[in-house]
mmCIF file of C-alpha atoms and ligand atoms in Angstrom:
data_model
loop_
_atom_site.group_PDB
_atom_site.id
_atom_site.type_symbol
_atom_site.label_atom_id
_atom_site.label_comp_id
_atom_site.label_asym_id
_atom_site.label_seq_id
_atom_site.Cartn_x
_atom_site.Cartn_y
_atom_site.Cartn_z
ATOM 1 C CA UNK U 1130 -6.775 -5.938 8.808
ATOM 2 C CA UNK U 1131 -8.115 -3.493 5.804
ATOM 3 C CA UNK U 1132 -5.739 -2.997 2.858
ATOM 4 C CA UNK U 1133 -6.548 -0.779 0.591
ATOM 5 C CA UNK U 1134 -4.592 -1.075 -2.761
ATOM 6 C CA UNK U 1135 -4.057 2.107 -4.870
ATOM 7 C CA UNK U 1136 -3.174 0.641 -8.664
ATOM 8 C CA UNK U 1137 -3.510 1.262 -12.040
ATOM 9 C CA UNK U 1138 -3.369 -2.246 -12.623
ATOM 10 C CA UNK U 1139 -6.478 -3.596 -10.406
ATOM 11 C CA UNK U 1140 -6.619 -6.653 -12.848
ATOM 12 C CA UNK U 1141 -3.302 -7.808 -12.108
ATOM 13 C CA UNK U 1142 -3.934 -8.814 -8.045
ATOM 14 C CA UNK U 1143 -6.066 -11.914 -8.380
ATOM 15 C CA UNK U 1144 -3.511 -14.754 -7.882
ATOM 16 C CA UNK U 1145 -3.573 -13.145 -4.036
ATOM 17 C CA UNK U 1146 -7.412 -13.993 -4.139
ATOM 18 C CA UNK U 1147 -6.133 -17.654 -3.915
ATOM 19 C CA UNK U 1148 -4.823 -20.337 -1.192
ATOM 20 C CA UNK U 1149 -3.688 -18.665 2.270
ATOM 21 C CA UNK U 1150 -4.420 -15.167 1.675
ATOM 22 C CA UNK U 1151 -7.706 -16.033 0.426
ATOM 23 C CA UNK U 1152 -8.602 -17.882 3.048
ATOM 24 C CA UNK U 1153 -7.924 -14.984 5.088
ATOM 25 C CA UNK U 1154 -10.187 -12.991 2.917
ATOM 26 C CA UNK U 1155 -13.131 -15.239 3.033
ATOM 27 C CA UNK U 1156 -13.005 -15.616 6.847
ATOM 28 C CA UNK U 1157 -13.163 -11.513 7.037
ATOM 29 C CA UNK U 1158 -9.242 -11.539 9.118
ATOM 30 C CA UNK U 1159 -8.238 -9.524 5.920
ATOM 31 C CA UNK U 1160 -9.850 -6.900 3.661
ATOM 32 C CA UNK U 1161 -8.803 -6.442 0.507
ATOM 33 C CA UNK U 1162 -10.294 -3.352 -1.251
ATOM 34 C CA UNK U 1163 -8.367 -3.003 -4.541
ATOM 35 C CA UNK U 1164 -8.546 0.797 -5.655
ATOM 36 C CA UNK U 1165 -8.207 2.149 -9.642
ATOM 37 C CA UNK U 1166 -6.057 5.690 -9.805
ATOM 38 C CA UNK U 1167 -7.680 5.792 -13.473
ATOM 39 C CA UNK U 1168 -10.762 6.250 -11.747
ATOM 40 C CA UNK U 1169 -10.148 9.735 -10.007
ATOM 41 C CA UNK U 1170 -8.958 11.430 -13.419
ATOM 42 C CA UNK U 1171 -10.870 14.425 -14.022
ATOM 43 C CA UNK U 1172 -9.776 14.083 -17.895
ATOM 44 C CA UNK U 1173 -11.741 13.339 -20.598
ATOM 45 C CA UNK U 1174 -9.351 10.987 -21.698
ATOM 46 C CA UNK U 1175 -8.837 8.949 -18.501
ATOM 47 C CA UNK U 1176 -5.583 10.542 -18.307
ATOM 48 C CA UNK U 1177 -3.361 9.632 -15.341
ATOM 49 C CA UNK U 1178 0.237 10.553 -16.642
ATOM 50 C CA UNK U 1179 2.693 13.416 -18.040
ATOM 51 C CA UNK U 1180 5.712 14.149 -19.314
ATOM 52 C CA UNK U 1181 8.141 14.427 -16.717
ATOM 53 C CA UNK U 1182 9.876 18.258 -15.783
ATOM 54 C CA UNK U 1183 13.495 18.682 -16.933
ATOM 55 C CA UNK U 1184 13.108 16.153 -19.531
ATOM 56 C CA UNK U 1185 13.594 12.374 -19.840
ATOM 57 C CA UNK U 1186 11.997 9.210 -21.173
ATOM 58 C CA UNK U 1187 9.027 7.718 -19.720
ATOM 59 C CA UNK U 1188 6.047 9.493 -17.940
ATOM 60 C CA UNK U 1189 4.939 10.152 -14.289
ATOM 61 C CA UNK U 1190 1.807 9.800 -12.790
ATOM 62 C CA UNK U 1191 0.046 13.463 -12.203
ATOM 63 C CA UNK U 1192 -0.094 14.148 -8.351
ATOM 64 C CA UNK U 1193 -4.120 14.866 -8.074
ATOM 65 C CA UNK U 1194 -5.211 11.721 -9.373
ATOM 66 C CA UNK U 1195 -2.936 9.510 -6.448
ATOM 67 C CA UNK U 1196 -4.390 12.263 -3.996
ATOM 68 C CA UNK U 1197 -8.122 12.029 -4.923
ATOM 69 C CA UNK U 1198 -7.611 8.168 -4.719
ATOM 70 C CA UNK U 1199 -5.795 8.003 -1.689
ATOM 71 C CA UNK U 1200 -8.359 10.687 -0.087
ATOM 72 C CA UNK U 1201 -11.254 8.269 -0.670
ATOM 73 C CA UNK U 1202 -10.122 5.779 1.366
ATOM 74 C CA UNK U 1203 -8.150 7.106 4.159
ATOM 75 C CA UNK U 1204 -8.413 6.919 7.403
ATOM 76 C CA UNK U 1205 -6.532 8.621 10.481
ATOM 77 C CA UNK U 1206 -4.669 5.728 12.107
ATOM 78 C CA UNK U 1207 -3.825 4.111 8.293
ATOM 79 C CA UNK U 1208 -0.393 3.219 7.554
ATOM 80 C CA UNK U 1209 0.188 4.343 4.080
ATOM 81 C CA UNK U 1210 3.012 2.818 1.990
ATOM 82 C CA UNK U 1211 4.836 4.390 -1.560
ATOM 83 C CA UNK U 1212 6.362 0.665 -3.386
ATOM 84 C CA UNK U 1213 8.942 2.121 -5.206
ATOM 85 C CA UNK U 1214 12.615 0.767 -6.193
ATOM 86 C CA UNK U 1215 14.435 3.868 -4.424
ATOM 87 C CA UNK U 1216 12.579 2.419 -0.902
ATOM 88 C CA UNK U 1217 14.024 0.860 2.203
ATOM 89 C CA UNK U 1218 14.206 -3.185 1.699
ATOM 90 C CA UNK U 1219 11.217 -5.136 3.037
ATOM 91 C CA UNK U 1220 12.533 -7.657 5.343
ATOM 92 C CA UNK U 1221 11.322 -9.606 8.487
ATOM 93 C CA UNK U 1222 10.984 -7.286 10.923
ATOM 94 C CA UNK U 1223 9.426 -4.631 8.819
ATOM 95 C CA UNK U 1224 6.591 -7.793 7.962
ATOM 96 C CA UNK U 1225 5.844 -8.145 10.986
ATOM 97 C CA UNK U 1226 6.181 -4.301 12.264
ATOM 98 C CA UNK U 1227 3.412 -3.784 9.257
ATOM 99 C CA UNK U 1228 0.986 -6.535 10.333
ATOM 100 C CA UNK U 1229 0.550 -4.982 13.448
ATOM 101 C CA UNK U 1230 -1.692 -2.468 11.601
ATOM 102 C CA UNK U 1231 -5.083 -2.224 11.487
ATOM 103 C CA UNK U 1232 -4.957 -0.263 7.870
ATOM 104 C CA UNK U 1233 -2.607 -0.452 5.515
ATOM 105 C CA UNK U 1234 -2.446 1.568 2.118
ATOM 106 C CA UNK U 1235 -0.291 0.907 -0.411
ATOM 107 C CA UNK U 1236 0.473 2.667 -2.934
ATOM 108 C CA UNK U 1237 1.795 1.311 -6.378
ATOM 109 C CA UNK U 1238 3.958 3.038 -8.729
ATOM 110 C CA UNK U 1239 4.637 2.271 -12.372
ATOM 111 C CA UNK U 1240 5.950 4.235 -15.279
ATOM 112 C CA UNK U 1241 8.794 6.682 -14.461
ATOM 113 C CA UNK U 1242 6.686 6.552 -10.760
ATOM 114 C CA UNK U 1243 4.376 9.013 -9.366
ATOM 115 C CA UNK U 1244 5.210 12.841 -8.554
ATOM 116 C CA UNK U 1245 7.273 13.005 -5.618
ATOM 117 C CA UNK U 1246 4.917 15.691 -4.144
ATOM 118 C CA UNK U 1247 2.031 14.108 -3.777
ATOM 119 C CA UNK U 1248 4.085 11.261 -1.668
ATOM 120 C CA UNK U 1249 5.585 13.212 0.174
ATOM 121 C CA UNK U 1250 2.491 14.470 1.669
ATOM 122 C CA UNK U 1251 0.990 10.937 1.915
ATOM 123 C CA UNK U 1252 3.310 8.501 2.468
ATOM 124 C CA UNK U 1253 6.240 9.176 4.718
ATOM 125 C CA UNK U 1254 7.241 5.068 4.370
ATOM 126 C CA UNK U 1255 8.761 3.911 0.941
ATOM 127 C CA UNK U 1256 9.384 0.002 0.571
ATOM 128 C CA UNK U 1257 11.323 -1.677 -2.113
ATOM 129 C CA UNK U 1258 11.291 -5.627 -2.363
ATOM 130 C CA UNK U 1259 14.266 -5.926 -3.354
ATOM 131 C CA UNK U 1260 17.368 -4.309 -5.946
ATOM 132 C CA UNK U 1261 16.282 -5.510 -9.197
ATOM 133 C CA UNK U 1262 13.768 -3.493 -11.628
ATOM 134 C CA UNK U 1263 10.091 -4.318 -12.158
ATOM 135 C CA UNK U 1264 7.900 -2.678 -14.045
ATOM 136 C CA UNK U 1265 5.578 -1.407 -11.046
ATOM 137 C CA UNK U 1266 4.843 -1.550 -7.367
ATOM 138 C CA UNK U 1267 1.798 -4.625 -8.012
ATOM 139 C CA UNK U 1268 4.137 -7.587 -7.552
ATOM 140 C CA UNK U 1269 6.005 -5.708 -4.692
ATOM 141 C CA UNK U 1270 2.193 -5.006 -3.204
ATOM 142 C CA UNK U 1271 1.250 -8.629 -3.790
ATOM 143 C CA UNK U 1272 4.679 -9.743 -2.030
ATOM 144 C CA UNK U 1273 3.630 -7.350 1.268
ATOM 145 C CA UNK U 1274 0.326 -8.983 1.885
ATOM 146 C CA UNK U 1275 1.340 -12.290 1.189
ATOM 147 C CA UNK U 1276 4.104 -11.872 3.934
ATOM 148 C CA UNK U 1277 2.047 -9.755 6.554
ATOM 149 C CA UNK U 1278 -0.764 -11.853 6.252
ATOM 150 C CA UNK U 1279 1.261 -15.087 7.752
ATOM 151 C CA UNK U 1280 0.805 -12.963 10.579
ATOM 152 C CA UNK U 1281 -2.508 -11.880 11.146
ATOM 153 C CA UNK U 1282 -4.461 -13.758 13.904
ATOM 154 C CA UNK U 1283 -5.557 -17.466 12.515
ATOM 155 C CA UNK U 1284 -4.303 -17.511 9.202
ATOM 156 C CA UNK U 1285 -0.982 -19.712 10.364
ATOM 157 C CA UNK U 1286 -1.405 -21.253 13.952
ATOM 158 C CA UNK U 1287 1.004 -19.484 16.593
ATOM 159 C CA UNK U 1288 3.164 -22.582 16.800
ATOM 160 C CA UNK U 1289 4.309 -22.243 13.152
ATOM 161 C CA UNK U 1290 5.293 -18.301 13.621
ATOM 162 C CA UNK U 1291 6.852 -19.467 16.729
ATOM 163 C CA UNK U 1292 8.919 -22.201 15.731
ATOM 164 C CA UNK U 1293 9.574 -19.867 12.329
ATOM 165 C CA UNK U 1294 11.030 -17.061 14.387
ATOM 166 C CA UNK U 1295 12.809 -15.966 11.246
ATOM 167 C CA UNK U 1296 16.783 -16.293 12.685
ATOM 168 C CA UNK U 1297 16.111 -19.853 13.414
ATOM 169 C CA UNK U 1298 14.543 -19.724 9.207
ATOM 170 C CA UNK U 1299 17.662 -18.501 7.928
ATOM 171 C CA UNK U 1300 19.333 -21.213 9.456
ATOM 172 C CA UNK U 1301 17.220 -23.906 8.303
ATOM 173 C CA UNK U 1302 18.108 -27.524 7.706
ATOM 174 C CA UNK U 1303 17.255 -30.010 4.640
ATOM 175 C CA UNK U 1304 14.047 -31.939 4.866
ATOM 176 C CA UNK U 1305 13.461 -35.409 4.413
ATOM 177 C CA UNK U 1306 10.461 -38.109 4.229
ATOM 178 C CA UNK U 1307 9.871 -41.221 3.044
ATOM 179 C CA UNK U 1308 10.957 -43.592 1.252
ATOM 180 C CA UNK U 1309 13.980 -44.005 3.366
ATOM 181 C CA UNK U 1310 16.206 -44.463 -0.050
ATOM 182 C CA UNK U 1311 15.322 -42.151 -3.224
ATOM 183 C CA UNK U 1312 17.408 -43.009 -6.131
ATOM 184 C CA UNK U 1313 20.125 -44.690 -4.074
ATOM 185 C CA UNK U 1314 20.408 -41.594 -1.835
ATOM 186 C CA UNK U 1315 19.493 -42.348 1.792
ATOM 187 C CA UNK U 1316 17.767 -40.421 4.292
ATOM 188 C CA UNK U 1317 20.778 -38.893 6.649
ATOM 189 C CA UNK U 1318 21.574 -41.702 9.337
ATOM 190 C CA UNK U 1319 21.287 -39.110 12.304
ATOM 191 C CA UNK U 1320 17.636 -38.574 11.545
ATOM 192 C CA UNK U 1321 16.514 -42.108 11.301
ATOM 193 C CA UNK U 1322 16.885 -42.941 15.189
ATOM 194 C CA UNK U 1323 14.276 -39.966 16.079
HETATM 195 C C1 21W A 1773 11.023 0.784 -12.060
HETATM 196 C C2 21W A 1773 9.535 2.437 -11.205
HETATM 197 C C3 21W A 1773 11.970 1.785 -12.328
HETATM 198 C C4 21W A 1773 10.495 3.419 -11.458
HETATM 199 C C5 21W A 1773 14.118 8.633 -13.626
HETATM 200 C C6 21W A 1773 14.591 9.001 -12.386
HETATM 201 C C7 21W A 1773 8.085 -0.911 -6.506
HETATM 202 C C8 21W A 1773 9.926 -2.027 -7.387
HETATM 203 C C9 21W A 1773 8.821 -1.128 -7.663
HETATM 204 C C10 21W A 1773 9.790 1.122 -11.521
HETATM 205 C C11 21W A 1773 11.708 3.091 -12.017
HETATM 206 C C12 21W A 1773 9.961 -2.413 -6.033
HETATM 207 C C13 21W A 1773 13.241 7.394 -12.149
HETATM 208 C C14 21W A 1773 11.859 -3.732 -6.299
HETATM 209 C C15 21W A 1773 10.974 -2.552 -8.217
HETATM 210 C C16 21W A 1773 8.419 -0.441 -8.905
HETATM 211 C C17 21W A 1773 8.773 0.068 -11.271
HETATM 212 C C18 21W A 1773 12.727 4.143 -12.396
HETATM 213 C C19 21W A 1773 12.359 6.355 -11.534
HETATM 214 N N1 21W A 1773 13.279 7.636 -13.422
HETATM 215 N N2 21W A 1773 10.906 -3.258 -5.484
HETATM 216 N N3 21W A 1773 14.014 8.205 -11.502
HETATM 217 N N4 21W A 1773 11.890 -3.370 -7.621
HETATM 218 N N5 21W A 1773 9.065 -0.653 -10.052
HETATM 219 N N6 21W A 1773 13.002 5.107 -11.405
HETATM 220 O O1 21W A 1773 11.071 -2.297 -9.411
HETATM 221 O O2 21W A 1773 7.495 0.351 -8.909
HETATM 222 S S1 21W A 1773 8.681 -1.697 -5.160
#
């Protein structure tokens, strides 16, 4: 699976770079390509934002800069993805509806967010993480891949995914190992005849 990662924070993905995800990277399951908006601004200054129409605090990201960036890496049968807090909630199913793509783009917001124009041409799919304010769509990102990549072929054997089956998760029982007795609390009798 190719991911391609539109940001204006590039520097803030490279805790994924570590443990099961990059794993997945090094044996070529999953390809991260992280992509800098700032990059595609045709200003002098670098300049990626403005002041938003009919007023308001903050700034949004100019339209032509998300579509120059998203046009340099997309592809026909690409799944592209707005991370914004007014998206649907990422849950289970969505994970694993998502990692049956071969090419996802996601797109990360920040600021006030980008200019609802541009997304609306390019990404029909907006996902939140959750209802609680960040300060941009990296985390969110980060927390996509992390998920979807559990299910790309080899990173977790079947069994696990199996046995996961996320219903069966939400119902999940305490955990215990040795030593039998931990601070005079003992290892639930039931489990200690299996
Ligand atoms: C926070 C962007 C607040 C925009 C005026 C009218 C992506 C996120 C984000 C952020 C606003 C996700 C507006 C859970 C999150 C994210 C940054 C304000 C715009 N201003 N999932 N409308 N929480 N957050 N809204 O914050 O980009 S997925």
């Amino acid at each position: 699976m190719k991911i391609d990662i539109l940001t204006l924070f590039p520097e803030g993905f490279e805790p994924i770079k570590q443990s099961i995800i990059g794993r997945a990277v090094e044996s070529k399951k999953i390809d991260i390509n992280l992509i800098n908006i700032r990059d595609f601004s045709k200003d002098k200054h670098k300049k990626v934002d403005d002041t938003p129409y009919g007023g308001g605090a903050g700034m949004v990201i100019k339209p032509d800069v998300v579509y120059d960036s998203y046009k340099s890496v997309y592809e026909p049968d690409a799944k592209v993805i707005y991370l914004t807090p007014q998206g649907k909630t990422l849950n289970q199913k969505k994970v694993q509806e998502l990692s049956e793509y071969k090419h996802l783009i996601l797109i990360c917001g920040h600021y006030e967010g980008i200019d609802q124009r541009v997304i609306d041409e390019i990404a029909p799919e907006e996902i939140s993480i959750g209802d609680y304010v960040l300060t941009g769509g990296e985390l969110p990102a980060m927390v996509i891949i992390d998920a979807v990549t559990r299910y790309v072929e080899g990173v977790l054997n079947k069994e696990s995914i199996k046995e996961e089956s996320f219903n069966n998760n939400l119902l999940e029982y305490p955990q215990y190992t040795r030593p039998e007795i931990f601070l005079g609390r003992k290892v639930p009798e039931v489990l200690m005849s299996r």
